[in-house]
Structure formats: C-alpha cells, structure tokens
Short mmCIF file of C-alpha atoms in Angstrom, two decimals:
data_model
loop_
_atom_site.label_atom_id
_atom_site.label_comp_id
_atom_site.label_asym_id
_atom_site.label_seq_id
_atom_site.Cartn_x
_atom_site.Cartn_y
_atom_site.Cartn_z
CA MET A 1 0.00 0.00 0.00
CA SER A 2 0.94 3.61 -0.27
CA ALA A 3 3.72 4.90 1.91
CA PHE A 4 2.12 8.35 1.89
CA LEU A 5 -1.65 7.96 2.12
CA PRO A 6 -4.05 5.53 3.81
CA GLU A 7 -6.35 3.47 1.62
CA ASP A 8 -9.57 5.35 2.36
CA LEU A 9 -7.99 8.62 1.20
CA ILE A 10 -6.55 7.01 -1.93
CA GLN A 11 -9.98 5.67 -2.76
CA GLU A 12 -11.37 9.20 -2.77
CA ILE A 13 -8.75 10.18 -5.36
CA LEU A 14 -9.50 7.14 -7.50
CA PHE A 15 -13.18 8.07 -7.60
CA LYS A 16 -12.15 11.15 -9.55
CA LEU A 17 -10.25 9.25 -12.25
CA PRO A 18 -11.77 8.39 -15.61
CA ILE A 19 -12.29 4.73 -16.52
CA LYS A 20 -9.26 4.42 -18.77
CA SER A 21 -6.89 5.50 -15.98
CA LEU A 22 -8.64 3.21 -13.52
CA VAL A 23 -8.31 0.21 -15.81
CA ARG A 24 -4.60 0.97 -16.15
CA CYS A 25 -4.32 1.26 -12.36
CA THR A 26 -5.58 -2.29 -11.88
CA SER A 27 -2.04 -3.46 -12.73
CA LEU A 28 -0.48 -1.17 -10.13
CA CYS A 29 -0.63 -3.54 -7.16
CA ARG A 30 -2.92 -6.23 -5.77
CA THR A 31 -4.72 -3.92 -3.37
CA TRP A 32 -5.62 -1.44 -6.10
CA ASN A 33 -6.60 -4.26 -8.42
CA SER A 34 -9.16 -5.71 -6.04
CA LEU A 35 -10.33 -2.28 -4.92
CA ILE A 36 -10.98 -0.96 -8.44
CA LYS A 37 -12.66 -4.19 -9.56
CA SER A 38 -14.91 -4.44 -6.50
CA PRO A 39 -18.64 -3.96 -7.17
CA ALA A 40 -18.85 -1.41 -4.34
CA PHE A 41 -16.17 0.76 -5.92
CA ILE A 42 -17.67 0.47 -9.39
CA SER A 43 -21.16 1.48 -8.35
CA LYS A 44 -19.89 4.37 -6.24
CA HIS A 45 -17.69 5.57 -9.09
CA LEU A 46 -20.65 5.40 -11.45
CA GLN A 47 -22.85 7.32 -9.02
CA ARG A 48 -20.29 10.07 -8.58
CA THR A 49 -19.59 10.32 -12.28
CA ILE A 50 -23.26 10.71 -13.04
CA SER A 51 -23.81 13.31 -10.34
CA SER A 52 -20.69 15.34 -11.12
CA THR A 53 -20.99 15.58 -14.89
CA ASP A 54 -23.70 17.06 -17.00
CA HIS A 55 -25.89 14.20 -17.85
CA GLN A 56 -25.46 13.72 -21.53
CA SER A 57 -27.25 11.41 -23.86
CA LEU A 58 -25.26 9.46 -26.41
CA PHE A 59 -26.37 7.99 -29.69
CA LEU A 60 -25.27 4.64 -30.91
CA LEU A 61 -24.36 4.95 -34.58
CA ARG A 62 -24.05 1.96 -36.85
CA LEU A 63 -22.29 2.30 -40.16
CA CYS A 64 -22.55 -0.56 -42.58
CA SER A 65 -20.49 -0.61 -45.75
CA LYS A 66 -21.37 -2.58 -48.86
CA GLU A 67 -18.63 -5.03 -47.93
CA ARG A 68 -20.70 -5.76 -44.87
CA GLU A 69 -18.15 -4.11 -42.66
CA GLU A 70 -19.83 -2.74 -39.61
CA GLN A 71 -18.71 0.10 -37.45
CA TYR A 72 -20.31 1.11 -34.20
CA SER A 73 -19.61 4.32 -32.39
CA LEU A 74 -21.11 6.47 -29.69
CA ARG A 75 -21.95 10.01 -30.73
CA LEU A 76 -22.64 13.09 -28.69
CA ASP A 77 -26.05 14.69 -28.78
CA ASN A 78 -24.86 17.93 -30.36
CA GLN A 79 -25.12 19.65 -33.72
CA ASP A 80 -22.01 18.07 -35.18
CA PHE A 81 -22.89 14.66 -33.85
CA ASN A 82 -19.26 14.35 -32.65
CA GLU A 83 -17.80 10.98 -31.96
CA HIS A 84 -17.49 10.13 -28.27
CA MET A 85 -15.85 6.77 -28.71
CA GLN A 86 -15.55 3.90 -31.15
CA LEU A 87 -16.82 0.52 -30.12
CA HIS A 88 -14.62 -2.35 -31.13
CA PHE A 89 -15.81 -5.87 -30.73
CA PRO A 90 -15.05 -9.02 -32.59
CA PHE A 91 -18.52 -9.93 -33.73
CA GLU A 92 -20.11 -9.96 -37.09
CA SER A 93 -23.79 -9.49 -37.23
CA PHE A 94 -24.18 -12.10 -39.98
CA LYS A 95 -26.83 -11.55 -42.61
CA SER A 96 -28.39 -8.62 -40.86
CA TYR A 97 -27.48 -6.00 -38.33
CA PHE A 98 -27.55 -6.09 -34.60
CA HIS A 99 -30.63 -4.96 -32.82
CA VAL A 100 -30.15 -2.66 -29.91
CA ILE A 101 -32.14 -4.16 -27.10
CA GLY A 102 -31.32 -1.52 -24.58
CA SER A 103 -28.67 0.16 -22.51
CA CYS A 104 -28.11 0.82 -18.85
CA ASN A 105 -25.14 2.20 -16.89
CA SER A 106 -22.85 2.06 -19.92
CA LEU A 107 -23.84 -1.48 -20.79
CA ILE A 108 -25.24 -1.90 -24.24
CA CYS A 109 -27.24 -4.96 -25.11
CA LEU A 110 -27.20 -5.95 -28.76
CA ALA A 111 -29.03 -8.87 -30.23
CA LYS A 112 -28.24 -10.81 -33.35
CA VAL A 113 -31.53 -11.72 -34.91
CA ILE A 114 -32.80 -12.76 -31.50
CA GLN A 115 -30.53 -15.82 -31.55
CA SER A 116 -27.87 -14.60 -29.26
CA CYS A 117 -27.35 -11.57 -27.23
CA ILE A 118 -24.21 -9.61 -26.59
CA GLN A 119 -23.62 -7.38 -23.67
CA TYR A 120 -21.00 -4.74 -24.18
CA ALA A 121 -19.58 -2.75 -21.32
CA THR A 122 -18.80 0.44 -23.16
CA TYR A 123 -16.06 1.87 -21.01
CA LEU A 124 -14.28 -1.32 -20.14
CA ARG A 125 -14.54 -2.36 -23.78
CA ASP A 126 -15.48 -5.78 -22.56
CA TYR A 127 -18.14 -7.92 -24.05
CA LYS A 128 -19.97 -11.02 -23.10
CA ARG A 129 -21.89 -13.36 -25.31
CA VAL A 130 -25.13 -14.42 -23.74
CA LYS A 131 -26.82 -17.54 -25.03
CA GLU A 132 -30.40 -17.70 -26.07
CA ASP A 133 -31.29 -19.58 -22.92
CA ASP A 134 -29.91 -16.84 -20.72
CA THR A 135 -31.88 -14.04 -22.29
CA MET B 1 -23.78 51.21 29.30
CA SER B 2 -26.55 51.12 31.87
CA SER B 3 -27.45 54.71 32.47
CA SER B 4 -30.87 54.20 33.94
CA THR B 5 -29.67 55.37 37.32
CA ASP B 6 -28.25 58.58 35.85
CA SER B 7 -30.28 61.56 34.91
CA PRO B 8 -33.25 60.35 32.88
CA THR B 9 -32.93 63.13 30.33
CA LEU B 10 -29.65 61.80 29.00
CA THR B 11 -30.63 58.18 28.92
CA THR B 12 -32.19 58.12 25.51
CA GLU B 13 -29.21 59.86 23.95
CA THR B 14 -26.51 57.70 25.42
CA THR B 15 -28.22 54.42 24.73
CA GLN B 16 -28.80 55.36 21.14
CA LEU B 17 -25.35 56.65 20.41
CA SER B 18 -23.00 54.48 22.34
CA PRO B 19 -23.64 51.09 20.70
CA GLN B 20 -22.36 52.16 17.30
CA PRO B 21 -18.73 52.99 18.08
CA ASP B 22 -18.74 50.00 20.41
CA THR B 23 -19.46 47.39 17.77
CA GLU B 24 -17.23 48.93 15.12
CA THR B 25 -14.03 49.59 16.96
CA ALA B 26 -13.99 47.87 20.30
CA LYS B 27 -14.64 44.36 19.00
CA PRO B 28 -11.29 42.90 17.94
CA THR B 29 -11.54 39.69 15.94
CA LYS B 30 -10.93 36.79 18.22
CA LYS B 31 -7.76 34.83 17.55
CA ILE B 32 -7.34 31.13 18.04
CA THR B 33 -4.00 29.43 18.50
CA LEU B 34 -3.25 26.18 16.72
CA LYS B 35 -0.23 24.10 17.61
CA SER B 36 1.21 21.71 15.03
CA SER B 37 2.80 18.37 15.89
CA ASP B 38 6.23 19.92 15.35
CA ASN B 39 5.35 22.56 17.96
CA GLN B 40 4.82 25.49 15.67
CA ILE B 41 2.24 28.02 16.75
CA PHE B 42 -0.29 29.46 14.34
CA GLU B 43 -2.52 32.30 15.35
CA VAL B 44 -5.59 32.44 13.15
CA GLU B 45 -8.80 34.39 13.23
CA GLU B 46 -11.69 32.58 14.79
CA SER B 47 -13.63 32.59 11.51
CA VAL B 48 -10.77 30.74 9.79
CA ALA B 49 -10.38 28.21 12.60
CA MET B 50 -14.12 27.50 12.48
CA GLU B 51 -13.65 26.32 8.90
CA PHE B 52 -11.88 23.34 10.45
CA ALA B 53 -14.71 21.13 11.68
CA THR B 54 -12.33 19.32 14.00
CA VAL B 55 -11.20 22.54 15.66
CA LYS B 56 -14.77 23.77 15.83
CA SER B 57 -15.98 20.71 17.72
CA PHE B 58 -12.91 20.90 19.95
CA PHE B 59 -14.06 24.36 20.98
CA GLU B 60 -17.61 23.29 21.49
CA ASP B 61 -16.41 20.58 23.87
CA SER B 62 -13.95 22.75 25.76
CA PRO B 63 -14.68 26.43 25.15
CA SER B 64 -12.13 27.69 27.66
CA THR B 65 -9.07 26.40 25.79
CA ASP B 66 -6.91 28.91 24.04
CA THR B 67 -4.52 26.60 22.22
CA VAL B 68 -5.71 23.72 20.10
CA PRO B 69 -3.09 20.99 19.74
CA LEU B 70 -3.09 19.25 16.33
CA PRO B 71 -1.01 16.15 16.97
CA ASN B 72 -1.46 14.72 13.45
CA VAL B 73 -0.56 17.84 11.56
CA THR B 74 2.85 19.27 10.71
CA ALA B 75 3.53 22.96 10.19
CA LYS B 76 4.02 23.14 6.42
CA PRO B 77 0.75 21.60 5.23
CA LEU B 78 -1.07 23.35 8.07
CA SER B 79 0.18 26.76 6.93
CA GLN B 80 -0.97 25.99 3.38
CA VAL B 81 -4.36 24.82 4.58
CA ILE B 82 -4.77 28.01 6.62
CA GLU B 83 -3.84 30.07 3.56
CA PHE B 84 -6.57 28.30 1.57
CA CYS B 85 -9.22 28.75 4.25
CA LYS B 86 -8.47 32.46 4.67
CA GLU B 87 -9.35 32.95 1.02
CA GLN B 88 -12.48 30.82 1.28
CA ILE B 89 -13.72 33.09 4.08
CA LYS B 90 -13.47 36.03 1.71
CA PHE B 91 -15.48 34.16 -0.89
CA LYS B 92 -18.08 33.35 1.73
CA ALA B 93 -18.46 37.06 2.47
CA ASN B 94 -18.47 38.02 -1.22
CA PRO B 95 -19.55 35.06 -3.30
CA ASP B 96 -17.88 35.05 -6.69
CA GLU B 97 -17.86 31.56 -8.16
CA ALA B 98 -15.57 32.43 -11.07
CA GLN B 99 -12.95 34.04 -8.81
CA LYS B 100 -13.18 31.17 -6.37
CA LYS B 101 -12.63 28.61 -9.10
CA LYS B 102 -9.68 30.61 -10.38
CA TYR B 103 -8.16 30.87 -6.91
CA ASN B 104 -8.64 27.16 -6.19
CA ALA B 105 -7.03 26.24 -9.51
CA GLU B 106 -4.05 28.50 -8.87
CA PHE B 107 -3.72 27.24 -5.31
CA VAL B 108 -3.13 23.67 -6.44
CA THR B 109 -1.21 24.44 -9.63
CA GLU B 110 1.63 26.09 -7.78
CA LYS B 111 1.99 23.26 -5.27
CA SER B 112 4.43 20.38 -5.67
CA ASP B 113 3.19 16.79 -5.80
CA LYS B 114 4.45 16.29 -2.27
CA ASP B 115 2.70 19.40 -0.97
CA LEU B 116 -0.61 18.21 -2.40
CA VAL B 117 -0.26 14.70 -1.02
CA ASP B 118 0.83 16.04 2.39
CA MET B 119 -2.19 18.33 2.59
CA ILE B 120 -4.74 15.57 1.93
CA PRO B 121 -4.55 13.89 5.37
CA VAL B 122 -4.56 17.33 6.99
CA ALA B 123 -7.68 18.46 5.13
CA ASN B 124 -9.23 15.12 5.98
CA TYR B 125 -8.34 15.31 9.67
CA LEU B 126 -9.54 18.89 9.97
CA GLU B 127 -12.63 17.99 7.93
CA ILE B 128 -12.36 20.74 5.35
CA LYS B 129 -14.53 19.21 2.68
CA ASP B 130 -14.05 21.82 -0.03
CA LEU B 131 -10.29 21.66 0.21
CA LEU B 132 -10.25 17.88 0.26
CA ASP B 133 -12.31 17.88 -2.89
CA VAL B 134 -9.98 20.35 -4.60
CA LEU B 135 -6.90 18.34 -3.56
CA ASN B 136 -8.30 14.98 -4.62
CA GLN B 137 -9.21 16.39 -8.02
CA ALA B 138 -5.78 17.99 -8.40
CA VAL B 139 -4.00 14.72 -7.62
CA ALA B 140 -6.32 12.82 -9.95
CA ASP B 141 -5.53 15.32 -12.71
CA ARG B 142 -1.81 14.85 -12.16
CA ILE B 143 -1.90 11.05 -12.45
CA GLU B 144 -4.74 10.67 -14.95
CA ASN B 145 -2.60 10.18 -18.05
CA LYS B 146 0.49 8.80 -16.38
CA SER B 147 2.08 5.39 -16.63
CA VAL B 148 1.58 2.73 -13.97
CA GLU B 149 5.22 3.12 -12.89
CA TYR B 150 4.75 6.85 -12.45
CA VAL B 151 1.63 6.43 -10.31
CA ARG B 152 3.40 3.81 -8.18
CA SER B 153 6.22 6.17 -7.34
CA PHE B 154 3.78 9.05 -6.89
CA PHE B 155 2.10 7.22 -4.01
CA GLY B 156 5.11 5.19 -2.87
CA ILE B 157 3.51 1.87 -3.74
CA ASP B 158 5.46 -1.35 -4.30
CA ASN B 159 4.54 -3.59 -7.18
CA ASP B 160 3.51 -6.93 -5.69
CA PHE B 161 2.58 -8.61 -8.98
CA THR B 162 4.88 -11.11 -10.63
CA ALA B 163 6.14 -10.10 -14.07
CA GLU B 164 3.81 -12.69 -15.64
CA GLU B 165 0.75 -11.48 -13.77
CA GLU B 166 1.43 -7.88 -14.68
CA ALA B 167 1.95 -8.74 -18.34
CA ALA B 168 -1.33 -10.66 -18.38
CA LEU B 169 -3.22 -7.69 -16.90
CA ARG B 170 -1.71 -5.39 -19.49
CA ARG B 171 -2.65 -7.72 -22.32
CA GLU B 172 -6.20 -7.99 -21.06
CA HIS B 173 -6.79 -4.26 -21.40
CA ALA B 174 -4.05 -3.18 -23.81
CA TRP B 175 -6.11 -0.17 -24.97
CA ALA B 176 -5.88 1.39 -21.50
CA TYR B 177 -2.09 1.66 -21.85
CA GLU B 178 -2.20 3.55 -25.14
CA GLY B 179 -1.61 7.29 -25.33
CA VAL B 180 -0.06 7.64 -21.89
CA ASP B 181 1.94 10.82 -21.19
CA GLU B 182 5.68 10.65 -20.73
CA ASP B 183 6.74 10.47 -17.09
#
C-alpha cells in the first residue's frame, strides 16, 4: 500500500479518475486491483460520475459498408454529432445488423436476430456473449 | 452602558449613540491558537479556525481552551491549509464563483506533488470538505494520463505482482495503456 496515504484517502482520489486510468491502475498492485474491480467501488464511481458531470445522452451509430463491414460508435447529442468513442468488438452481425435491445449504466445490449445476445460494457470495452437460454 | 440610574434626560441619547462605536471599533476579531505536531504556533482568526470542523468541535467541547493541539498535523501543510481557508472566508463574504474557481485552480497548480499529497490527510483530519475535494481532483488530474510506474512512485507503492501477472493484466486491457503521457 501507499507509503504516503491511507487506503480510504486514496480511494477518494481514485473516484475522480476516468475509466481508462482506472483500468490501467488495476495493474499497479494487488490492493488497487481488487479495490478498483470491486462492485462497491464500481457502483460508487458510477454514481459520482453521473452526479458530477452534466448528464449527456449518447447515440449509438451503426455504419454498414457494402462489404458488410460494420462500425459502431457512440456520438454526442450535439449539432455536429461528434464521436465520443468507437466501439470495437469481434462480432459480425451475420446476414443482418444487430438490434439494440437496450442500454443501462454504460452497458449496451445488442441482439443478433434474436438468436444470441451480446452485452458490451462500453467503457471497459469488454463484451460477453449471452446464449439464447440466458436471455 | 446602563445609564438608567443617571439623569433620565440623558438616557435616551446615550443608549442610542454608544452602541455604534462600540461594535465597530472595540470588537477585535478573536484569535485562536493552533499548535502543530512539530510545535509550531499558528494564530488564526476565529472565523478561519471554524472552517476546520475538528477545531470547531474541539471548541464546542472545551470552550475555555486557548490553544488547540493538532497532533497529526505538521507545520508546512497546516500553513498551506490556513492560507486556503483564509481565502475561502473572503469568498463566503463576497460570493464570486468564477474568482473562487480561479483561486482554487491556482492554489493547487503552484503546489508540488508532495505538498498536495501532504495536505490531503490534513484536510481530511480537519474535515475541510471543499479543500479535500480540490486536492483529490488535483492529484487525480496529475496522475490521470500517467504510466503505472509513475503512479506507483507518486504514491510510494510497491509492485507486488509477478512479471507474468502484470503482463497478463496489461494484455487484457491493452487499450488502457495507449496514449499515456511521458513520465
């Protein structure tokens, strides 16, 4: 642990970091790894982020080229429709596009012709394939 | 000030006139003495000391004390914390959000990493919420785009992962290690 600050004070600093920095900090030491990945920390961080920033809606944009190459990105709700972040995930929608089932707390749920469902944690850039039975 | 026993004709005059000079000149601002763990004495105005919740409750418990010992606090961070609170008092009297933001930003910008980190436990112990918030944000801003190695040395943390474990964590979220500032 830190030679300079106790854990509870460090935690308050970590709450103010954006997700990318936090993910990087999981490889700092074991204590930080388990702290940052703990459900309590995650939900508190989410709460504080929501209350401290202007609540902004994002659009999910799907671009589909003729070569059936799909691109998903999150766009800001402004005049220029600026890109907030690209979503990269190793799935192909196969034959048709993904359906957006819904989103909640930066999780996006996409469905592939109702056969399987993919949950995508936007900020962690993680995804999870959910089988038909689970949905 | 009680002149009721004196001639009744003067009473109305004296009672009306005397309170004004009294409140303006004769009321010196009360000073409170704080003593740091390294035995340095700080004399601060009562209004400043009352910004420190810990000092405030100390006084509520024992109002007759004139020196408040702060056994967990050394002189340097304490002097910086006092400097911050003095300014906040002015903003309380004359609210100016833009000026306050500007002052708070300048306050942390000119401090070294060590100064900021040393002030955090002090602000926490004295329960100065605004300052703690400003300090936490300032430290977060300083480490936000830094490498893991940099953050470790910033907080004096030892790496207790094996080389293999650390490499695996980095592979798992390789994108998080892109675009990091130079140390």
